[in-house]
Amino acid sequence: MKDLNKIEQEVIKSLDKSLKEGDVLEIKNYYLGRKSGVITYLLKSIKDLSDGDKKKFAPQIQSLKEKTEKMIENKLKELSMSDISFKDLTLPNKKIRHGSLHPLTIVERKIVDIFTAMNFSVVDGPEIESEWYNFDALNIPEFHPAREMWDTFWIKKDYKKKDSKKRENFLMRTHTSPVQVRFMEKHKPPFQIIAPGRVFRYEATDASHEVNFHQIEGLMIGESISMANFKYIVENFLKKFFGDDITFRMRPSYFPFTEPSVEIDIKLPNSDKWLEVMGAGMVHRNVLKSAGLNHEEWQGFAFGLGVERFAMLYYGIPDIRLFYAGDLRFNRQF
Ligand code: PHE
């Protein structure tokens, strides 16, 4: 009897001291836990008492159990109420950290927005590409020295696609130009498209080279689309992207899939350095032919630019590897 009273006092005292729900639950487990709770043990041992003791103690132990349950329940209620009633709802909440867009996403969207405003449609193509679309159809046959311009990640030789009987060589596309061919095969000109996407090069990494980066391809085909149209579009684009005081020039260059080919250099305000930003040219007749277009009927220009390059110039980022390092101190600045 004395012990039962002592237990009750103990429960009251320890509940009084508890300030957290966790403490109360611990107390509950200590006294009422199914396996080794103190009161549970007493209840279990009733069956071993003599008949006389049973009559005397059983009701008391039962009542101790009920009281304890009630006290614990009340204490839990009290704690959860106090939680609400003492919280000042006008206090500022914990600061929520918002995610932000990756700088490459921001710059890609900015470029895409400028072109869609000029009525270009956005299309895409696969990152694992066949040798045909990445090279042959673009007037770069096997053993053509120009293949050296693109260091290629090849996929296991003679890989056979599940749904195709044809054996073909596959690779990680080295540029977005194969999307030109894929689009021309399926659509009748006139059209104007851009194709943003990831490309891969089997190269050593350094401050200006990565094994994967992003390009935006452009293609405009019609009956009489010329370099003059390209000059207008590219000037508009560069001014919208970098601002009106940008200077640019077209420099003769070489790509197997364009003829003539040019490279666009820009000069940023307050700088006297020419920076190469994109390749372009009139789509080569062999490319039109590969895609099934009649080169007597259709002509146009294509261009390709590197998104990382634009982002680095736009934000003044010195090293391309920063884009992929996953360092939040870098990512959060944009
Ligand atoms: N595909 C070329 C490259 O990667 C760029 C380009 C695209 C040039 C379209 C001309 C026309 O480097």
mmCIF file of C-alpha atoms and ligand atoms in Angstrom:
data_model
loop_
_atom_site.group_PDB
_atom_site.id
_atom_site.type_symbol
_atom_site.label_atom_id
_atom_site.label_comp_id
_atom_site.label_asym_id
_atom_site.label_seq_id
_atom_site.Cartn_x
_atom_site.Cartn_y
_atom_site.Cartn_z
ATOM 1 C CA MET A 1 0.000 0.000 0.000
ATOM 2 C CA LYS A 2 2.773 2.356 1.011
ATOM 3 C CA ASP A 3 4.622 1.509 -2.157
ATOM 4 C CA LEU A 4 1.596 2.235 -4.292
ATOM 5 C CA ASN A 5 1.314 5.645 -2.709
ATOM 6 C CA LYS A 6 4.991 6.245 -3.275
ATOM 7 C CA ILE A 7 4.666 5.380 -6.916
ATOM 8 C CA GLU A 8 1.782 7.775 -7.320
ATOM 9 C CA GLN A 9 3.794 10.589 -5.703
ATOM 10 C CA GLU A 10 6.720 9.826 -7.985
ATOM 11 C CA VAL A 11 4.518 10.062 -11.053
ATOM 12 C CA ILE A 12 3.088 13.389 -9.932
ATOM 13 C CA LYS A 13 6.528 14.815 -9.210
ATOM 14 C CA SER A 14 8.130 13.775 -12.453
ATOM 15 C CA LEU A 15 5.183 14.942 -14.525
ATOM 16 C CA ASP A 16 5.412 18.298 -12.791
ATOM 17 C CA LYS A 17 9.000 18.634 -13.904
ATOM 18 C CA SER A 18 8.366 17.653 -17.523
ATOM 19 C CA LEU A 19 8.330 20.487 -19.987
ATOM 20 C CA LYS A 20 8.362 18.524 -23.193
ATOM 21 C CA GLU A 21 6.130 15.937 -24.754
ATOM 22 C CA GLY A 22 9.123 13.644 -25.106
ATOM 23 C CA ASP A 23 9.704 13.630 -21.317
ATOM 24 C CA VAL A 24 6.085 12.716 -20.671
ATOM 25 C CA LEU A 25 6.221 9.887 -23.143
ATOM 26 C CA GLU A 26 9.309 8.576 -21.427
ATOM 27 C CA ILE A 27 7.502 8.623 -18.077
ATOM 28 C CA LYS A 28 4.548 6.874 -19.647
ATOM 29 C CA ASN A 29 6.825 4.161 -20.905
ATOM 30 C CA TYR A 30 8.576 3.847 -17.559
ATOM 31 C CA TYR A 31 5.361 3.211 -15.630
ATOM 32 C CA LEU A 32 2.942 1.826 -18.184
ATOM 33 C CA GLY A 33 5.237 0.352 -20.865
ATOM 34 C CA ARG A 34 3.838 -2.925 -22.052
ATOM 35 C CA LYS A 35 6.934 -4.993 -21.370
ATOM 36 C CA SER A 36 8.624 -3.600 -18.311
ATOM 37 C CA GLY A 37 6.544 -0.702 -17.018
ATOM 38 C CA VAL A 38 6.529 -0.476 -13.198
ATOM 39 C CA ILE A 39 2.734 -0.454 -12.935
ATOM 40 C CA THR A 40 2.372 -3.005 -15.699
ATOM 41 C CA TYR A 41 4.551 -5.293 -13.628
ATOM 42 C CA LEU A 42 2.338 -4.828 -10.588
ATOM 43 C CA LEU A 43 -0.741 -5.642 -12.649
ATOM 44 C CA LYS A 44 0.899 -8.743 -13.984
ATOM 45 C CA SER A 45 1.835 -9.978 -10.519
ATOM 46 C CA ILE A 46 -1.732 -9.794 -9.162
ATOM 47 C CA LYS A 47 -2.303 -13.355 -10.289
ATOM 48 C CA ASP A 48 0.451 -14.578 -7.960
ATOM 49 C CA LEU A 49 -1.104 -13.062 -4.815
ATOM 50 C CA SER A 50 -3.046 -15.008 -2.259
ATOM 51 C CA ASP A 51 -6.813 -14.705 -2.483
ATOM 52 C CA GLY A 52 -6.946 -12.293 0.443
ATOM 53 C CA ASP A 53 -4.230 -10.018 -0.915
ATOM 54 C CA LYS A 54 -5.803 -10.173 -4.322
ATOM 55 C CA LYS A 55 -9.076 -8.756 -3.010
ATOM 56 C CA LYS A 56 -7.228 -6.037 -1.167
ATOM 57 C CA PHE A 57 -4.624 -4.926 -3.695
ATOM 58 C CA ALA A 58 -6.084 -5.634 -7.096
ATOM 59 C CA PRO A 59 -8.522 -2.677 -7.026
ATOM 60 C CA GLN A 60 -5.805 -0.364 -5.726
ATOM 61 C CA ILE A 61 -3.304 -1.299 -8.399
ATOM 62 C CA GLN A 62 -6.023 -0.972 -11.030
ATOM 63 C CA SER A 63 -6.911 2.466 -9.744
ATOM 64 C CA LEU A 64 -3.234 3.528 -9.683
ATOM 65 C CA LYS A 65 -2.992 2.519 -13.307
ATOM 66 C CA GLU A 66 -6.087 4.522 -14.269
ATOM 67 C CA LYS A 67 -4.970 7.585 -12.315
ATOM 68 C CA THR A 68 -1.539 7.493 -13.920
ATOM 69 C CA GLU A 69 -3.066 7.201 -17.383
ATOM 70 C CA LYS A 70 -5.319 10.155 -16.694
ATOM 71 C CA MET A 71 -2.476 12.301 -15.334
ATOM 72 C CA ILE A 72 -0.299 11.572 -18.345
ATOM 73 C CA GLU A 73 -3.118 12.311 -20.737
ATOM 74 C CA ASN A 74 -3.821 15.623 -18.987
ATOM 75 C CA LYS A 75 -0.176 16.598 -18.990
ATOM 76 C CA LEU A 76 0.114 15.922 -22.727
ATOM 77 C CA LYS A 77 -2.953 18.020 -23.387
ATOM 78 C CA GLU A 78 -1.584 20.828 -21.277
ATOM 79 C CA LEU A 79 1.721 20.814 -23.127
ATOM 80 C CA SER A 80 0.143 20.922 -26.551
ATOM 81 C CA MET A 81 -2.209 23.723 -25.475
ATOM 82 C CA SER A 82 0.591 25.783 -24.024
ATOM 83 C CA ASP A 83 2.439 25.324 -27.260
ATOM 84 C CA ILE A 84 -0.301 27.157 -29.098
ATOM 85 C CA SER A 85 -1.298 29.676 -26.495
ATOM 86 C CA PHE A 86 2.205 30.944 -25.811
ATOM 87 C CA LYS A 87 3.356 31.190 -29.384
ATOM 88 C CA ASP A 88 3.306 34.784 -30.522
ATOM 89 C CA LEU A 89 1.830 34.420 -33.968
ATOM 90 C CA THR A 90 3.040 37.865 -35.003
ATOM 91 C CA LEU A 91 6.719 36.915 -34.600
ATOM 92 C CA PRO A 92 8.635 36.434 -37.868
ATOM 93 C CA ASN A 93 8.838 32.779 -38.848
ATOM 94 C CA LYS A 94 12.012 30.842 -39.444
ATOM 95 C CA LYS A 95 13.584 32.078 -42.652
ATOM 96 C CA ILE A 96 12.633 29.903 -45.588
ATOM 97 C CA ARG A 97 15.391 29.307 -48.106
ATOM 98 C CA HIS A 98 14.126 29.492 -51.633
ATOM 99 C CA GLY A 99 15.719 27.485 -54.391
ATOM 100 C CA SER A 100 16.997 29.404 -57.371
ATOM 101 C CA LEU A 101 17.583 28.724 -61.030
ATOM 102 C CA HIS A 102 20.991 27.586 -62.210
ATOM 103 C CA PRO A 103 22.783 30.332 -64.172
ATOM 104 C CA LEU A 104 22.792 28.138 -67.284
ATOM 105 C CA THR A 105 19.021 27.770 -67.075
ATOM 106 C CA ILE A 106 18.635 31.520 -66.706
ATOM 107 C CA VAL A 107 20.853 32.271 -69.689
ATOM 108 C CA GLU A 108 19.348 29.537 -71.864
ATOM 109 C CA ARG A 109 15.855 30.849 -71.159
ATOM 110 C CA LYS A 110 16.954 34.405 -71.893
ATOM 111 C CA ILE A 111 18.326 33.335 -75.279
ATOM 112 C CA VAL A 112 15.288 31.179 -76.079
ATOM 113 C CA ASP A 113 12.949 34.057 -75.177
ATOM 114 C CA ILE A 114 14.715 36.414 -77.581
ATOM 115 C CA PHE A 115 14.357 33.951 -80.450
ATOM 116 C CA THR A 116 10.768 32.977 -79.734
ATOM 117 C CA ALA A 117 9.933 36.695 -79.741
ATOM 118 C CA MET A 118 11.311 36.688 -83.322
ATOM 119 C CA ASN A 119 8.951 33.828 -84.156
ATOM 120 C CA PHE A 120 11.410 30.920 -83.874
ATOM 121 C CA SER A 121 9.976 27.610 -82.613
ATOM 122 C CA VAL A 122 11.815 25.522 -80.033
ATOM 123 C CA VAL A 123 12.548 21.882 -80.880
ATOM 124 C CA ASP A 124 14.845 19.208 -79.510
ATOM 125 C CA GLY A 125 16.592 15.988 -80.415
ATOM 126 C CA PRO A 126 18.254 13.022 -78.691
ATOM 127 C CA GLU A 127 21.525 13.248 -76.758
ATOM 128 C CA ILE A 128 22.494 9.739 -77.857
ATOM 129 C CA GLU A 129 22.710 10.237 -81.585
ATOM 130 C CA SER A 130 23.542 8.055 -84.555
ATOM 131 C CA GLU A 131 26.727 8.552 -86.506
ATOM 132 C CA TRP A 132 24.562 9.377 -89.498
ATOM 133 C CA TYR A 133 22.817 12.405 -87.983
ATOM 134 C CA ASN A 134 25.816 13.690 -86.056
ATOM 135 C CA PHE A 135 28.277 13.382 -88.967
ATOM 136 C CA ASP A 136 27.382 11.829 -92.344
ATOM 137 C CA ALA A 137 24.149 13.730 -92.919
ATOM 138 C CA LEU A 138 26.013 16.923 -92.049
ATOM 139 C CA ASN A 139 28.447 16.381 -94.897
ATOM 140 C CA ILE A 140 31.107 14.824 -92.672
ATOM 141 C CA PRO A 141 31.603 11.282 -94.051
ATOM 142 C CA GLU A 142 33.755 8.682 -92.357
ATOM 143 C CA PHE A 143 37.476 9.493 -92.643
ATOM 144 C CA HIS A 144 36.706 13.142 -93.412
ATOM 145 C CA PRO A 145 39.432 15.108 -91.634
ATOM 146 C CA ALA A 146 36.783 17.482 -90.257
ATOM 147 C CA ARG A 147 35.663 14.745 -87.888
ATOM 148 C CA GLU A 148 38.736 15.748 -85.918
ATOM 149 C CA MET A 149 36.947 18.994 -85.062
ATOM 150 C CA TRP A 150 34.744 17.059 -82.670
ATOM 151 C CA ASP A 151 36.344 14.708 -80.153
ATOM 152 C CA THR A 152 33.687 12.073 -79.797
ATOM 153 C CA PHE A 153 32.400 9.763 -77.094
ATOM 154 C CA TRP A 154 31.459 6.686 -79.116
ATOM 155 C CA ILE A 155 28.986 4.150 -77.829
ATOM 156 C CA LYS A 156 29.951 0.484 -78.136
ATOM 157 C CA LYS A 157 30.420 -0.374 -81.816
ATOM 158 C CA ASP A 158 27.522 -1.715 -83.851
ATOM 159 C CA TYR A 159 25.006 -1.144 -81.125
ATOM 160 C CA LYS A 160 21.563 -2.229 -82.276
ATOM 161 C CA LYS A 161 18.568 -0.238 -81.130
ATOM 162 C CA LYS A 162 15.808 -2.391 -79.636
ATOM 163 C CA ASP A 163 13.229 -1.413 -82.227
ATOM 164 C CA SER A 164 15.467 -1.419 -85.252
ATOM 165 C CA LYS A 165 16.977 -4.113 -87.436
ATOM 166 C CA LYS A 166 19.662 -1.766 -88.684
ATOM 167 C CA ARG A 167 23.115 -1.899 -87.127
ATOM 168 C CA GLU A 168 24.393 1.615 -86.608
ATOM 169 C CA ASN A 169 27.113 3.370 -84.709
ATOM 170 C CA PHE A 170 25.956 5.607 -81.916
ATOM 171 C CA LEU A 171 27.658 8.397 -80.010
ATOM 172 C CA MET A 172 26.983 11.178 -77.544
ATOM 173 C CA ARG A 173 26.112 14.049 -79.864
ATOM 174 C CA THR A 174 29.029 16.422 -80.222
ATOM 175 C CA HIS A 175 26.826 19.347 -81.272
ATOM 176 C CA THR A 176 23.157 20.231 -81.722
ATOM 177 C CA SER A 177 23.468 20.356 -85.522
ATOM 178 C CA PRO A 178 21.939 16.849 -86.010
ATOM 179 C CA VAL A 179 18.634 18.390 -84.901
ATOM 180 C CA GLN A 180 18.713 20.450 -88.124
ATOM 181 C CA VAL A 181 18.576 17.269 -90.203
ATOM 182 C CA ARG A 182 15.975 15.587 -87.995
ATOM 183 C CA PHE A 183 13.721 18.623 -88.278
ATOM 184 C CA MET A 184 14.137 19.141 -92.028
ATOM 185 C CA GLU A 185 13.289 15.479 -92.666
ATOM 186 C CA LYS A 186 9.895 15.885 -91.057
ATOM 187 C CA HIS A 187 8.858 19.445 -91.933
ATOM 188 C CA LYS A 188 8.263 21.358 -95.092
ATOM 189 C CA PRO A 189 9.843 24.818 -95.257
ATOM 190 C CA PRO A 190 9.529 27.687 -94.675
ATOM 191 C CA PHE A 191 10.396 27.435 -90.969
ATOM 192 C CA GLN A 192 12.630 28.948 -88.337
ATOM 193 C CA ILE A 193 13.648 26.920 -85.301
ATOM 194 C CA ILE A 194 16.083 26.833 -82.427
ATOM 195 C CA ALA A 195 17.214 23.646 -80.689
ATOM 196 C CA PRO A 196 18.756 24.030 -77.236
ATOM 197 C CA GLY A 197 20.436 21.014 -75.699
ATOM 198 C CA ARG A 198 23.341 19.267 -74.085
ATOM 199 C CA VAL A 199 26.352 18.148 -76.085
ATOM 200 C CA PHE A 200 29.421 16.048 -75.265
ATOM 201 C CA ARG A 201 33.095 16.197 -76.158
ATOM 202 C CA TYR A 202 35.811 13.720 -75.334
ATOM 203 C CA GLU A 203 38.205 16.364 -74.097
ATOM 204 C CA ALA A 204 40.383 17.192 -71.128
ATOM 205 C CA THR A 205 38.689 19.697 -68.815
ATOM 206 C CA ASP A 206 40.146 23.100 -68.154
ATOM 207 C CA ALA A 207 38.873 26.623 -67.489
ATOM 208 C CA SER A 208 37.212 26.813 -70.900
ATOM 209 C CA HIS A 209 36.504 23.163 -71.777
ATOM 210 C CA GLU A 210 34.094 20.675 -70.299
ATOM 211 C CA VAL A 211 33.173 17.157 -71.399
ATOM 212 C CA ASN A 212 29.581 18.258 -71.522
ATOM 213 C CA PHE A 213 28.126 21.665 -72.214
ATOM 214 C CA HIS A 214 25.114 23.242 -73.895
ATOM 215 C CA GLN A 215 24.449 24.635 -77.312
ATOM 216 C CA ILE A 216 21.605 26.374 -79.042
ATOM 217 C CA GLU A 217 21.237 25.534 -82.688
ATOM 218 C CA GLY A 218 19.348 27.809 -85.067
ATOM 219 C CA LEU A 219 17.931 27.084 -88.501
ATOM 220 C CA MET A 220 15.894 29.192 -90.877
ATOM 221 C CA ILE A 221 14.890 27.794 -94.270
ATOM 222 C CA GLY A 222 12.770 29.357 -96.991
ATOM 223 C CA GLU A 223 12.774 30.150 -100.687
ATOM 224 C CA SER A 224 15.214 33.025 -100.485
ATOM 225 C CA ILE A 225 16.649 33.147 -96.959
ATOM 226 C CA SER A 226 20.145 34.614 -97.184
ATOM 227 C CA MET A 227 23.111 35.746 -95.080
ATOM 228 C CA ALA A 228 21.471 39.188 -95.011
ATOM 229 C CA ASN A 229 18.559 37.692 -93.061
ATOM 230 C CA PHE A 230 21.043 36.020 -90.758
ATOM 231 C CA LYS A 231 22.889 39.284 -90.158
ATOM 232 C CA TYR A 232 19.637 40.995 -89.201
ATOM 233 C CA ILE A 233 18.602 38.200 -86.825
ATOM 234 C CA VAL A 234 21.990 37.851 -85.173
ATOM 235 C CA GLU A 235 22.372 41.594 -84.679
ATOM 236 C CA ASN A 236 18.946 41.773 -83.082
ATOM 237 C CA PHE A 237 19.732 38.820 -80.877
ATOM 238 C CA LEU A 238 23.140 40.085 -79.705
ATOM 239 C CA LYS A 239 21.768 43.564 -78.943
ATOM 240 C CA LYS A 240 18.863 42.152 -76.973
ATOM 241 C CA PHE A 241 21.178 39.842 -75.060
ATOM 242 C CA PHE A 242 24.214 42.040 -74.361
ATOM 243 C CA GLY A 243 22.742 45.507 -74.869
ATOM 244 C CA ASP A 244 22.692 48.043 -77.706
ATOM 245 C CA ASP A 245 26.324 49.089 -77.404
ATOM 246 C CA ILE A 246 27.690 45.714 -78.435
ATOM 247 C CA THR A 247 29.835 45.512 -81.586
ATOM 248 C CA PHE A 248 30.044 42.351 -83.686
ATOM 249 C CA ARG A 249 31.696 41.104 -86.833
ATOM 250 C CA MET A 250 31.455 38.107 -89.163
ATOM 251 C CA ARG A 251 34.720 36.355 -89.870
ATOM 252 C CA PRO A 252 35.137 33.738 -92.620
ATOM 253 C CA SER A 253 35.443 30.238 -91.213
ATOM 254 C CA TYR A 254 34.898 26.601 -92.102
ATOM 255 C CA PHE A 255 32.238 24.060 -91.195
ATOM 256 C CA PRO A 256 31.476 21.071 -93.441
ATOM 257 C CA PHE A 257 27.718 21.660 -93.137
ATOM 258 C CA THR A 258 27.628 25.326 -94.130
ATOM 259 C CA GLU A 259 28.937 27.159 -97.190
ATOM 260 C CA PRO A 260 29.958 29.892 -96.851
ATOM 261 C CA SER A 261 30.752 29.584 -93.147
ATOM 262 C CA VAL A 262 31.368 32.386 -90.705
ATOM 263 C CA GLU A 263 32.213 32.886 -87.096
ATOM 264 C CA ILE A 264 30.663 35.720 -85.112
ATOM 265 C CA ASP A 265 32.943 37.746 -82.860
ATOM 266 C CA ILE A 266 31.676 40.306 -80.400
ATOM 267 C CA LYS A 267 33.297 43.213 -78.597
ATOM 268 C CA LEU A 268 31.744 44.140 -75.272
ATOM 269 C CA PRO A 269 31.538 47.818 -74.290
ATOM 270 C CA ASN A 270 34.718 48.960 -72.437
ATOM 271 C CA SER A 271 36.745 46.192 -74.024
ATOM 272 C CA ASP A 272 38.930 46.074 -77.102
ATOM 273 C CA LYS A 273 39.093 42.291 -77.336
ATOM 274 C CA TRP A 274 37.172 40.382 -79.992
ATOM 275 C CA LEU A 275 35.545 37.257 -78.556
ATOM 276 C CA GLU A 276 34.312 34.373 -80.672
ATOM 277 C CA VAL A 277 30.710 33.510 -79.743
ATOM 278 C CA MET A 278 29.091 31.472 -82.484
ATOM 279 C CA GLY A 279 29.484 29.581 -85.753
ATOM 280 C CA ALA A 280 27.096 29.988 -88.660
ATOM 281 C CA GLY A 281 26.635 29.873 -92.406
ATOM 282 C CA MET A 282 24.363 28.980 -95.293
ATOM 283 C CA VAL A 283 23.188 25.383 -94.990
ATOM 284 C CA HIS A 284 25.257 23.234 -97.381
ATOM 285 C CA ARG A 285 23.318 21.688 -100.256
ATOM 286 C CA ASN A 286 24.516 18.213 -99.210
ATOM 287 C CA VAL A 287 22.818 18.704 -95.845
ATOM 288 C CA LEU A 288 19.558 19.749 -97.493
ATOM 289 C CA LYS A 289 19.850 16.664 -99.711
ATOM 290 C CA SER A 290 20.489 14.330 -96.745
ATOM 291 C CA ALA A 291 17.317 15.642 -95.151
ATOM 292 C CA GLY A 292 15.353 15.132 -98.363
ATOM 293 C CA LEU A 293 14.926 18.800 -99.322
ATOM 294 C CA ASN A 294 15.381 20.024 -102.853
ATOM 295 C CA HIS A 295 18.316 22.426 -102.756
ATOM 296 C CA GLU A 296 17.112 24.168 -105.915
ATOM 297 C CA GLU A 297 13.937 25.086 -104.107
ATOM 298 C CA TRP A 298 15.043 25.792 -100.544
ATOM 299 C CA GLN A 299 17.899 27.566 -98.865
ATOM 300 C CA GLY A 300 18.713 29.126 -95.525
ATOM 301 C CA PHE A 301 21.133 29.657 -92.710
ATOM 302 C CA ALA A 302 22.107 27.770 -89.577
ATOM 303 C CA PHE A 303 24.015 28.797 -86.494
ATOM 304 C CA GLY A 304 25.252 27.256 -83.270
ATOM 305 C CA LEU A 305 26.254 28.927 -80.033
ATOM 306 C CA GLY A 306 27.545 27.758 -76.663
ATOM 307 C CA VAL A 307 25.329 28.567 -73.688
ATOM 308 C CA GLU A 308 28.236 28.362 -71.189
ATOM 309 C CA ARG A 309 30.200 30.822 -73.290
ATOM 310 C CA PHE A 310 27.315 33.312 -73.234
ATOM 311 C CA ALA A 311 26.763 32.821 -69.497
ATOM 312 C CA MET A 312 30.466 33.375 -68.770
ATOM 313 C CA LEU A 313 30.507 36.605 -70.761
ATOM 314 C CA TYR A 314 27.198 37.783 -69.349
ATOM 315 C CA TYR A 315 28.060 37.235 -65.688
ATOM 316 C CA GLY A 316 31.859 37.499 -65.907
ATOM 317 C CA ILE A 317 32.417 33.889 -64.823
ATOM 318 C CA PRO A 318 36.094 32.946 -65.274
ATOM 319 C CA ASP A 319 35.931 29.128 -65.273
ATOM 320 C CA ILE A 320 33.441 26.833 -67.040
ATOM 321 C CA ARG A 321 33.915 24.139 -64.370
ATOM 322 C CA LEU A 322 32.082 26.306 -61.828
ATOM 323 C CA PHE A 323 28.780 25.514 -63.573
ATOM 324 C CA TYR A 324 29.086 21.830 -62.725
ATOM 325 C CA ALA A 325 30.816 21.899 -59.346
ATOM 326 C CA GLY A 326 27.509 21.985 -57.469
ATOM 327 C CA ASP A 327 28.844 24.576 -55.028
ATOM 328 C CA LEU A 328 25.790 26.343 -53.593
ATOM 329 C CA ARG A 329 27.837 29.451 -52.787
ATOM 330 C CA PHE A 330 28.244 29.825 -56.553
ATOM 331 C CA ASN A 331 24.759 28.727 -57.582
ATOM 332 C CA ARG A 332 22.976 31.024 -55.142
ATOM 333 C CA GLN A 333 24.485 34.188 -56.619
ATOM 334 C CA PHE A 334 22.180 34.260 -59.625
HETATM 335 N N1 PHE B 1 27.879 22.688 -84.863
HETATM 336 C C1 PHE B 1 28.920 23.671 -84.857
HETATM 337 C C2 PHE B 1 29.806 23.377 -83.640
HETATM 338 O O1 PHE B 1 29.712 22.736 -82.827
HETATM 339 C C3 PHE B 1 28.404 25.074 -84.777
HETATM 340 C C4 PHE B 1 27.629 25.468 -85.987
HETATM 341 C C5 PHE B 1 26.276 25.254 -86.079
HETATM 342 C C6 PHE B 1 28.271 26.066 -87.066
HETATM 343 C C7 PHE B 1 25.562 25.628 -87.208
HETATM 344 C C8 PHE B 1 27.583 26.430 -88.186
HETATM 345 C C9 PHE B 1 26.230 26.205 -88.255
HETATM 346 O O2 PHE B 1 30.775 23.679 -83.341
#
